[in-house]
Every structure is written in structure tokens, then in C-alpha cells.
Amino acid sequence: MTLVEQIHELAERTRAASMRVAEISTTDKNEWLLRAAERLESAAERILEANARDLREAEAKGVTTPLMNRLELSESKWRDMLAGLRDVANLPDPVGRVDSVVVRPNGLRVGRMRIPLGVIGIIYESRPNVTVDAAALCVKAGNAVILRGGSEAVASNAAIHEAMTGVEGLPAGAIQMVPTTDRSAVRTLLGLDQLIDLVIPRGGESLIRAVAEQSRIPVLKHYKGVCHVYVDRAADLDMALAIAVDAKCRRPGVCNAMETLLVHEAVADAFLPRLADAMGAEEVELRGDDRTRSLVPTALPASESDWFEEYLDLILAVRVVDDLQAALKHIEDYGTRHSDVIVTGDDEAARRFTTEVD
């Protein structure tokens, strides 16, 4: 059987399973999610050994530090992954919910019922925890899923997939893993618009653009996350410092990590030296505009390209702005409409920020 035939057969099996997944009761879906968490816990040693193999091979190939961080199933990431399954089990079931019911003049009641999409294809890099997250969310929403992880996480993903598909309660084929790292398999998948209803790419900008350009299937996407934190003149500076350190340092390799910090000039003198000390303790490299560097001489000069950059690493661009309007203008010019934050005690400033920032 050729690779094209293999992928087509896999998609057909998933399509058939999707009809049955859509009919599973809320109770049965939740019980499956809880059993899946237990099954993963019992398989932890085998999964983490597989992850260690992936990490060794990735390091030998010279994979970058941000991608290594995404690949590693650290203790906290493992804990969050298992907790995520249980959290999804506790979410309300969206399937069958009726919204926006109206009664027409003739007495006809018209509403919109939420139903499963069908088959979702998820194409992702590095992060083996996505295997769990994607499967959990698709099952909860009554969908079948085809997973295609990156070659750098092949052992981790296979071990996780084996554990999850060993849990009773789902029809065979409901959670499929593409069994090859051959890139032509992705091209084949992206042409199966009669069998797959939605594609979601998760990874770097180049992956997402490639999927969007090749796909005949609708794609849910964002290209990158140049995310901002703006410290307003009315900010509690202790709060702002805690938010900034968490947003940059907790998981720098994720797409909603802070990449640029904007600071109102009225609080820059008081805030930026403290920020430099805190970020220095976390080994974060600061790149700043002239006003930032006048207060933090150790910061490297920021170039125009830094304001567009998704570092996914312990690097932070910092700019002092004249006021809220200047912060909004910066985010409009350089942001990616992903995740942006204001720290302020001024309700009007907060309202304006949340209204004007997309």
C-alpha cells in the first residue's frame, strides 16, 4: 500500500469513527477523560523514557533551545497535562446546547444547536503535551481527531497515543496518529477535504504558513505571538513586576509568552531598574530603546526588527512610551493580535485598552 493510500485509509477510518463519537453521552466522555488521565499516570515511566530519547536525538541534531523546551515533558508540564484532562472532564458539554432561540411571528421557535464539527486534523511541532490536549478537547466536543506531531517528538507522541487509545470508551479510530514523519503525508492529509472538516496547525510561523497555503480544508490559525505587557502610569509596580517575570520566564517557548514590555514614562524611572534586576536573576537578555537603556545600561540596543520578533526564548524587548495612546499605537503597528495585557489601576485606561486592542 502506498503512503497516499495509507493516509486516505486512516482518514476514512477516522471519518467513520466521528459519526459514533458525536453520539457519545456527556457521562461517557467524562469517564473516558478521567480514565485516560489514570492510564497516562500508570504509563508515566514509559512515556518519560520515550521523551528522554527524543530529547537526546534532538540535542544531537542541534535543535534550538526554545524547541528543546517545548519538547521536554518537564515535571510541571506533565502535571499540567494530566490536570488538563481532568479539567476538560469538568467543563460543560457543548454538544447539543441551543443558543439564540427566537420565536417568529407565526409561533415557530428557531434556535442554533451546537454540534460536533466531525474530523479535526491537528498538525504540530515539538510539544508532546499537545497530543493529550488535542485529543481531550476533540473528544469532549464530540469530534474525532487525526494527530500529526513533529519528527523530533515521534517517540513521545507514539507512547502517549498508545496509552490514550488503550482506554475503553471510544470507537476504534476516534484518535488517530499519522504513523510517519514523511512530509508528503501532510500534503496528502491537506487535500482530503471530503474526509477532514478542519485543520489546526500549532507550531512556528513557517509550519502554519505552509499548512495554510497547501490546505484545501478550512484552517484555524495564527502565525505568531508577539505579545505585549503594558505597564501604565497607574499600575501597582509590585504587581506589574510579578506579571512581567511570569509572562516572560515561566514558559518562554509558548506562543502567549511576553515578547515586548511597554512602560509608561511616568513610572519608568521607578520600574525599569527593578525589572532589570528581576530579569537578570532569570538570565533574561534585555533589548531596549534609548530611554530604556538610559535607565538600564546593561540592556542591548533594540533594533526595529526586535519589535516584530517572536523570540520564544529568554529575550525581552523593552520600550518606554509617552502614554497609553503610544502603547496602543505600538501594539497596532507591531502586534499579532494574539495576547496583550495592561497593568493599571485606572478603570478608564483598562476599558480603553481592552476596547481598542484586538
CSV table of C-alpha atoms in Angstrom, one decimal:
chain,number,residue,atom,x,y,z
A,1,MET,CA,0.0,0.0,0.0
A,2,THR,CA,1.4,3.4,-0.9
A,3,LEU,CA,1.7,6.3,1.6
A,4,VAL,CA,-1.1,8.1,-0.1
A,5,GLU,CA,-3.3,5.1,0.2
A,6,GLN,CA,-2.4,4.6,3.9
A,7,ILE,CA,-3.3,8.2,4.8
A,8,HIS,CA,-6.5,8.0,2.8
A,9,GLU,CA,-7.5,4.8,4.7
A,10,LEU,CA,-6.6,6.4,8.0
A,11,ALA,CA,-8.8,9.4,7.3
A,12,GLU,CA,-11.7,7.2,6.2
A,13,ARG,CA,-11.4,5.2,9.5
A,14,THR,CA,-11.5,8.5,11.4
A,15,ARG,CA,-14.4,9.7,9.4
A,16,ALA,CA,-16.4,6.6,10.2
A,17,ALA,CA,-15.5,6.9,13.9
A,18,SER,CA,-16.5,10.5,14.0
A,19,MET,CA,-20.2,9.6,13.5
A,20,ARG,CA,-20.1,7.5,16.6
A,21,VAL,CA,-18.1,9.9,18.7
A,22,ALA,CA,-20.8,12.5,18.1
A,23,GLU,CA,-23.3,10.3,19.8
A,24,ILE,CA,-21.3,9.6,23.0
A,25,SER,CA,-23.1,10.8,26.1
A,26,THR,CA,-21.5,13.5,28.4
A,27,THR,CA,-21.1,11.0,31.2
A,28,ASP,CA,-19.3,8.5,29.0
A,29,LYS,CA,-17.0,11.2,27.5
A,30,ASN,CA,-16.1,12.5,31.0
A,31,GLU,CA,-15.4,9.0,32.3
A,32,TRP,CA,-13.1,8.3,29.3
A,33,LEU,CA,-11.2,11.5,30.1
A,34,LEU,CA,-10.7,10.6,33.7
A,35,ARG,CA,-9.6,7.0,32.8
A,36,ALA,CA,-7.2,8.5,30.2
A,37,ALA,CA,-5.6,10.5,33.0
A,38,GLU,CA,-5.2,7.4,35.1
A,39,ARG,CA,-3.8,5.4,32.2
A,40,LEU,CA,-1.2,8.1,31.4
A,41,GLU,CA,-0.2,8.2,35.1
A,42,SER,CA,0.3,4.5,35.0
A,43,ALA,CA,2.4,4.7,31.8
A,44,ALA,CA,4.5,7.7,33.0
A,45,GLU,CA,7.8,5.8,33.2
A,46,ARG,CA,7.5,4.5,29.6
A,47,ILE,CA,6.3,7.9,28.3
A,48,LEU,CA,9.1,9.8,30.0
A,49,GLU,CA,11.7,7.4,28.8
A,50,ALA,CA,10.4,8.0,25.3
A,51,ASN,CA,10.6,11.7,25.8
A,52,ALA,CA,14.2,11.4,27.1
A,53,ARG,CA,15.1,9.5,23.8
A,54,ASP,CA,13.5,12.3,21.8
A,55,LEU,CA,15.5,14.9,23.7
A,56,ARG,CA,18.8,13.1,23.2
A,57,GLU,CA,18.2,12.8,19.5
A,58,ALA,CA,17.1,16.4,19.2
A,59,GLU,CA,20.1,17.7,21.1
A,60,ALA,CA,22.4,15.6,18.8
A,61,LYS,CA,20.8,17.3,15.8
A,62,GLY,CA,21.4,20.8,17.2
A,63,VAL,CA,17.7,21.6,17.9
A,64,THR,CA,17.4,25.2,19.3
A,65,THR,CA,16.8,25.8,23.0
A,66,PRO,CA,13.2,27.1,22.6
A,67,LEU,CA,12.3,23.9,20.7
A,68,MET,CA,14.0,21.8,23.3
A,69,ASN,CA,12.0,23.5,25.9
A,70,ARG,CA,8.8,22.8,24.0
A,71,LEU,CA,9.8,19.1,23.5
A,72,GLU,CA,10.6,18.4,27.1
A,73,LEU,CA,7.9,16.8,29.3
A,74,SER,CA,9.1,18.5,32.5
A,75,GLU,CA,7.6,17.7,35.8
A,76,SER,CA,5.4,20.8,35.8
A,77,LYS,CA,4.3,20.2,32.2
A,78,TRP,CA,3.5,16.5,32.9
A,79,ARG,CA,1.4,17.6,36.0
A,80,ASP,CA,-0.4,20.3,34.0
A,81,MET,CA,-1.1,17.8,31.2
A,82,LEU,CA,-2.8,15.3,33.5
A,83,ALA,CA,-4.7,18.1,35.3
A,84,GLY,CA,-5.9,19.3,31.9
A,85,LEU,CA,-7.6,16.0,31.2
A,86,ARG,CA,-9.5,16.3,34.4
A,87,ASP,CA,-10.3,19.9,33.8
A,88,VAL,CA,-11.8,19.1,30.4
A,89,ALA,CA,-13.9,16.4,32.1
A,90,ASN,CA,-15.3,19.1,34.3
A,91,LEU,CA,-16.2,21.5,31.5
A,92,PRO,CA,-19.8,21.8,30.4
A,93,ASP,CA,-20.5,19.7,27.3
A,94,PRO,CA,-21.0,22.0,24.3
A,95,VAL,CA,-22.7,19.4,22.2
A,96,GLY,CA,-26.5,19.8,21.9
A,97,ARG,CA,-26.6,23.2,23.6
A,98,VAL,CA,-29.1,25.5,22.0
A,99,ASP,CA,-28.4,29.3,21.7
A,100,SER,CA,-30.2,32.3,20.5
A,101,VAL,CA,-33.7,30.9,20.5
A,102,VAL,CA,-36.3,33.3,19.0
A,103,VAL,CA,-40.0,32.9,18.4
A,104,ARG,CA,-41.1,34.0,14.9
A,105,PRO,CA,-44.5,35.8,14.4
A,106,ASN,CA,-46.1,32.6,13.3
A,107,GLY,CA,-45.1,30.9,16.5
A,108,LEU,CA,-42.1,28.9,15.0
A,109,ARG,CA,-39.2,28.6,17.5
A,110,VAL,CA,-35.8,29.0,15.8
A,111,GLY,CA,-32.5,28.4,17.6
A,112,ARG,CA,-28.9,27.3,16.9
A,113,MET,CA,-27.8,24.0,18.2
A,114,ARG,CA,-24.1,23.3,18.8
A,115,ILE,CA,-23.0,20.1,17.1
A,116,PRO,CA,-19.6,18.4,16.5
A,117,LEU,CA,-17.5,19.5,13.5
A,118,GLY,CA,-16.6,15.9,12.6
A,119,VAL,CA,-12.9,15.2,11.9
A,120,ILE,CA,-10.3,17.6,13.0
A,121,GLY,CA,-6.7,17.4,11.8
A,122,ILE,CA,-4.0,18.8,14.1
A,123,ILE,CA,-0.5,19.3,12.8
A,124,TYR,CA,2.0,20.4,15.4
A,125,GLU,CA,5.7,20.7,16.3
A,126,SER,CA,7.7,19.7,19.3
A,127,ARG,CA,5.1,19.7,22.0
A,128,PRO,CA,4.1,16.1,23.0
A,129,ASN,CA,1.6,17.6,25.5
A,130,VAL,CA,-0.4,18.8,22.5
A,131,THR,CA,-1.2,15.1,21.8
A,132,VAL,CA,-3.1,14.9,25.1
A,133,ASP,CA,-4.6,18.4,25.0
A,134,ALA,CA,-5.9,18.0,21.4
A,135,ALA,CA,-7.3,14.5,21.9
A,136,ALA,CA,-9.1,15.6,25.1
A,137,LEU,CA,-10.7,18.7,23.6
A,138,CYS,CA,-11.8,17.0,20.4
A,139,VAL,CA,-13.4,14.1,22.3
A,140,LYS,CA,-15.2,16.4,24.7
A,141,ALA,CA,-16.7,18.3,21.7
A,142,GLY,CA,-17.7,15.1,20.1
A,143,ASN,CA,-15.1,15.1,17.3
A,144,ALA,CA,-12.7,12.5,16.0
A,145,VAL,CA,-9.1,13.7,15.5
A,146,ILE,CA,-6.1,13.0,13.3
A,147,LEU,CA,-2.8,14.0,15.0
A,148,ARG,CA,0.4,14.6,13.2
A,149,GLY,CA,3.3,15.6,15.5
A,150,GLY,CA,6.8,16.7,14.6
A,151,SER,CA,9.6,14.2,13.9
A,152,GLU,CA,11.5,15.5,16.9
A,153,ALA,CA,8.8,14.1,19.2
A,154,VAL,CA,8.0,10.9,17.5
A,155,ALA,CA,8.7,8.5,20.4
A,156,SER,CA,6.9,10.7,22.9
A,157,ASN,CA,3.8,11.1,20.8
A,158,ALA,CA,3.7,7.4,20.0
A,159,ALA,CA,3.9,6.4,23.7
A,160,ILE,CA,1.2,8.9,24.6
A,161,HIS,CA,-1.0,7.8,21.8
A,162,GLU,CA,-0.7,4.2,22.7
A,163,ALA,CA,-1.7,4.9,26.3
A,164,MET,CA,-4.7,7.0,25.4
A,165,THR,CA,-6.1,4.7,22.7
A,166,GLY,CA,-5.8,1.8,25.2
A,167,VAL,CA,-8.6,3.4,27.2
A,168,GLU,CA,-12.0,1.8,26.6
A,169,GLY,CA,-15.0,4.0,25.8
A,170,LEU,CA,-14.3,5.4,22.4
A,171,PRO,CA,-14.9,3.8,19.0
A,172,ALA,CA,-11.8,2.5,17.2
A,173,GLY,CA,-10.3,5.2,15.1
A,174,ALA,CA,-11.5,8.1,17.1
A,175,ILE,CA,-8.0,9.3,17.9
A,176,GLN,CA,-5.5,8.6,15.1
A,177,MET,CA,-1.8,9.3,14.9
A,178,VAL,CA,-0.2,9.7,11.5
A,179,PRO,CA,2.3,6.8,11.6
A,180,THR,CA,5.1,8.5,9.6
A,181,THR,CA,7.2,11.7,9.7
A,182,ASP,CA,7.3,11.9,5.9
A,183,ARG,CA,6.2,15.4,5.0
A,184,SER,CA,4.3,14.1,2.0
A,185,ALA,CA,1.8,12.6,4.4
A,186,VAL,CA,0.9,16.1,5.5
A,187,ARG,CA,0.4,17.2,1.9
A,188,THR,CA,-1.9,14.2,1.4
A,189,LEU,CA,-3.9,15.0,4.5
A,190,LEU,CA,-4.4,18.6,3.5
A,191,GLY,CA,-6.1,17.5,0.3
A,192,LEU,CA,-8.7,15.3,1.9
A,193,ASP,CA,-11.4,17.9,2.2
A,194,GLN,CA,-14.2,15.3,1.8
A,195,LEU,CA,-12.9,13.4,4.9
A,196,ILE,CA,-11.5,16.2,7.2
A,197,ASP,CA,-13.5,19.2,8.3
A,198,LEU,CA,-11.0,21.5,9.9
A,199,VAL,CA,-7.2,21.7,10.2
A,200,ILE,CA,-5.4,23.3,13.2
A,201,PRO,CA,-1.7,23.9,12.8
A,202,ARG,CA,0.3,24.6,16.0
A,203,GLY,CA,4.0,25.5,15.8
A,204,GLY,CA,6.3,28.0,14.2
A,205,GLU,CA,5.2,30.6,11.6
A,206,SER,CA,6.8,28.6,8.7
A,207,LEU,CA,4.7,25.5,9.6
A,208,ILE,CA,1.5,27.4,9.9
A,209,ARG,CA,2.0,29.3,6.6
A,210,ALA,CA,2.9,26.1,4.8
A,211,VAL,CA,-0.3,24.4,6.1
A,212,ALA,CA,-2.5,27.4,5.2
A,213,GLU,CA,-1.0,27.6,1.7
A,214,GLN,CA,-1.4,23.9,0.9
A,215,SER,CA,-4.7,23.1,2.5
A,216,ARG,CA,-8.0,22.5,0.7
A,217,ILE,CA,-9.6,22.2,4.1
A,218,PRO,CA,-10.5,25.3,6.3
A,219,VAL,CA,-7.6,26.2,8.6
A,220,LEU,CA,-7.8,27.7,12.1
A,221,LYS,CA,-4.6,29.6,12.5
A,222,HIS,CA,-2.5,32.4,13.9
A,223,TYR,CA,1.0,32.9,12.6
A,224,LYS,CA,2.9,34.0,15.7
A,225,GLY,CA,2.5,35.6,19.0
A,226,VAL,CA,4.3,38.9,19.5
A,227,CYS,CA,2.6,39.5,22.9
A,228,HIS,CA,2.8,42.7,24.9
A,229,VAL,CA,2.6,43.8,28.5
A,230,TYR,CA,1.9,47.5,29.0
A,231,VAL,CA,2.7,48.9,32.5
A,232,ASP,CA,0.5,52.0,32.8
A,233,ARG,CA,1.3,55.1,34.9
A,234,ALA,CA,-1.5,53.9,37.3
A,235,ALA,CA,0.0,50.4,37.7
A,236,ASP,CA,0.8,48.8,41.0
A,237,LEU,CA,4.5,48.3,40.3
A,238,ASP,CA,4.8,45.2,42.5
A,239,MET,CA,2.0,43.6,40.6
A,240,ALA,CA,3.5,44.7,37.3
A,241,LEU,CA,6.9,43.2,38.2
A,242,ALA,CA,5.3,39.9,39.2
A,243,ILE,CA,3.2,39.8,35.9
A,244,ALA,CA,6.2,40.6,33.8
A,245,VAL,CA,8.5,38.0,35.3
A,246,ASP,CA,5.8,35.3,35.0
A,247,ALA,CA,4.8,36.3,31.5
A,248,LYS,CA,8.4,36.1,30.2
A,249,CYS,CA,10.1,33.4,32.3
A,250,ARG,CA,7.6,30.8,33.3
A,251,ARG,CA,7.3,29.2,29.8
A,252,PRO,CA,9.2,31.4,27.3
A,253,GLY,CA,8.8,29.0,24.5
A,254,VAL,CA,5.0,29.2,24.2
A,255,CYS,CA,3.1,31.5,21.8
A,256,ASN,CA,1.5,33.6,24.5
A,257,ALA,CA,4.7,34.4,26.4
A,258,MET,CA,5.5,38.1,26.6
A,259,GLU,CA,8.0,39.3,23.9
A,260,THR,CA,7.7,43.1,24.4
A,261,LEU,CA,7.3,45.2,27.5
A,262,LEU,CA,6.0,48.7,27.2
A,263,VAL,CA,6.4,51.1,30.2
A,264,HIS,CA,4.7,54.5,30.7
A,265,GLU,CA,7.4,57.2,31.0
A,266,ALA,CA,5.9,58.4,34.3
A,267,VAL,CA,6.9,55.1,36.1
A,268,ALA,CA,9.9,54.1,34.0
A,269,ASP,CA,12.5,55.5,36.5
A,270,ALA,CA,11.0,53.6,39.4
A,271,PHE,CA,10.1,50.4,37.5
A,272,LEU,CA,12.8,49.6,34.9
A,273,PRO,CA,15.8,49.2,37.3
A,274,ARG,CA,13.7,46.7,39.4
A,275,LEU,CA,12.7,44.9,36.2
A,276,ALA,CA,16.4,44.6,35.1
A,277,ASP,CA,17.4,43.1,38.5
A,278,ALA,CA,14.5,40.6,38.4
A,279,MET,CA,15.1,39.6,34.7
A,280,GLY,CA,18.8,39.4,35.3
A,281,ALA,CA,18.2,36.9,38.1
A,282,GLU,CA,16.2,34.8,35.5
A,283,GLU,CA,19.0,35.2,32.9
A,284,VAL,CA,16.8,37.2,30.5
A,285,GLU,CA,18.5,39.3,27.9
A,286,LEU,CA,17.0,42.8,27.7
A,287,ARG,CA,16.9,44.8,24.4
A,288,GLY,CA,15.7,48.3,24.8
A,289,ASP,CA,15.1,51.6,23.1
A,290,ASP,CA,17.3,54.7,24.0
A,291,ARG,CA,15.1,55.7,27.0
A,292,THR,CA,15.2,52.2,28.4
A,293,ARG,CA,19.0,51.9,28.0
A,294,SER,CA,19.4,55.3,29.8
A,295,LEU,CA,17.8,53.6,32.9
A,296,VAL,CA,19.2,50.1,32.3
A,297,PRO,CA,22.7,50.5,30.8
A,298,THR,CA,23.2,46.7,30.6
A,299,ALA,CA,20.3,46.4,28.1
A,300,LEU,CA,21.4,45.8,24.5
A,301,PRO,CA,20.1,48.3,21.9
A,302,ALA,CA,16.8,47.2,20.3
A,303,SER,CA,16.6,47.4,16.5
A,304,GLU,CA,13.4,47.9,14.5
A,305,SER,CA,13.3,44.1,13.9
A,306,ASP,CA,13.1,43.4,17.6
A,307,TRP,CA,9.6,44.9,17.9
A,308,PHE,CA,8.4,42.3,15.4
A,309,GLU,CA,10.3,39.4,16.9
A,310,GLU,CA,8.7,36.3,18.5
A,311,TYR,CA,11.8,35.2,20.5
A,312,LEU,CA,10.3,32.1,22.2
A,313,ASP,CA,13.4,32.5,24.4
A,314,LEU,CA,14.7,34.4,27.4
A,315,ILE,CA,15.0,37.6,25.5
A,316,LEU,CA,12.8,40.6,26.1
A,317,ALA,CA,12.3,43.8,24.1
A,318,VAL,CA,11.5,46.9,26.2
A,319,ARG,CA,10.3,50.3,25.2
A,320,VAL,CA,9.4,53.4,27.2
A,321,VAL,CA,6.3,55.1,25.8
A,322,ASP,CA,4.8,58.6,26.3
A,323,ASP,CA,1.4,57.5,27.3
A,324,LEU,CA,-1.4,55.0,26.7
A,325,GLN,CA,-2.0,56.2,23.2
A,326,ALA,CA,1.6,55.5,22.3
A,327,ALA,CA,1.3,52.0,23.8
A,328,LEU,CA,-1.8,51.4,21.7
A,329,LYS,CA,0.0,52.6,18.6
A,330,HIS,CA,3.0,50.3,19.2
A,331,ILE,CA,0.7,47.3,19.6
A,332,GLU,CA,-1.2,48.2,16.5
A,333,ASP,CA,2.0,48.6,14.5
A,334,TYR,CA,3.9,45.5,15.7
A,335,GLY,CA,1.4,43.2,17.4
A,336,THR,CA,0.0,40.0,16.1
A,337,ARG,CA,-3.5,40.1,17.7
A,338,HIS,CA,-2.7,37.3,20.0
A,339,SER,CA,-2.4,38.1,23.7
A,340,ASP,CA,-1.8,41.6,25.1
A,341,VAL,CA,-2.0,42.9,28.7
A,342,ILE,CA,-2.4,46.2,30.5
A,343,VAL,CA,-1.4,46.6,34.2
A,344,THR,CA,-3.2,49.5,35.6
A,345,GLY,CA,-5.4,50.7,38.5
A,346,ASP,CA,-7.2,53.2,36.2
A,347,ASP,CA,-10.6,51.7,35.1
A,348,GLU,CA,-10.8,54.1,32.2
A,349,ALA,CA,-7.4,53.2,30.9
A,350,ALA,CA,-8.2,49.5,31.2
A,351,ARG,CA,-11.5,50.0,29.4
A,352,ARG,CA,-9.9,51.8,26.6
A,353,PHE,CA,-7.1,49.2,26.2
A,354,THR,CA,-9.5,46.3,26.1
A,355,THR,CA,-11.7,48.1,23.7
A,356,GLU,CA,-9.0,49.2,21.2
A,357,VAL,CA,-6.6,46.3,21.3
A,358,ASP,CA,-7.6,43.4,19.1
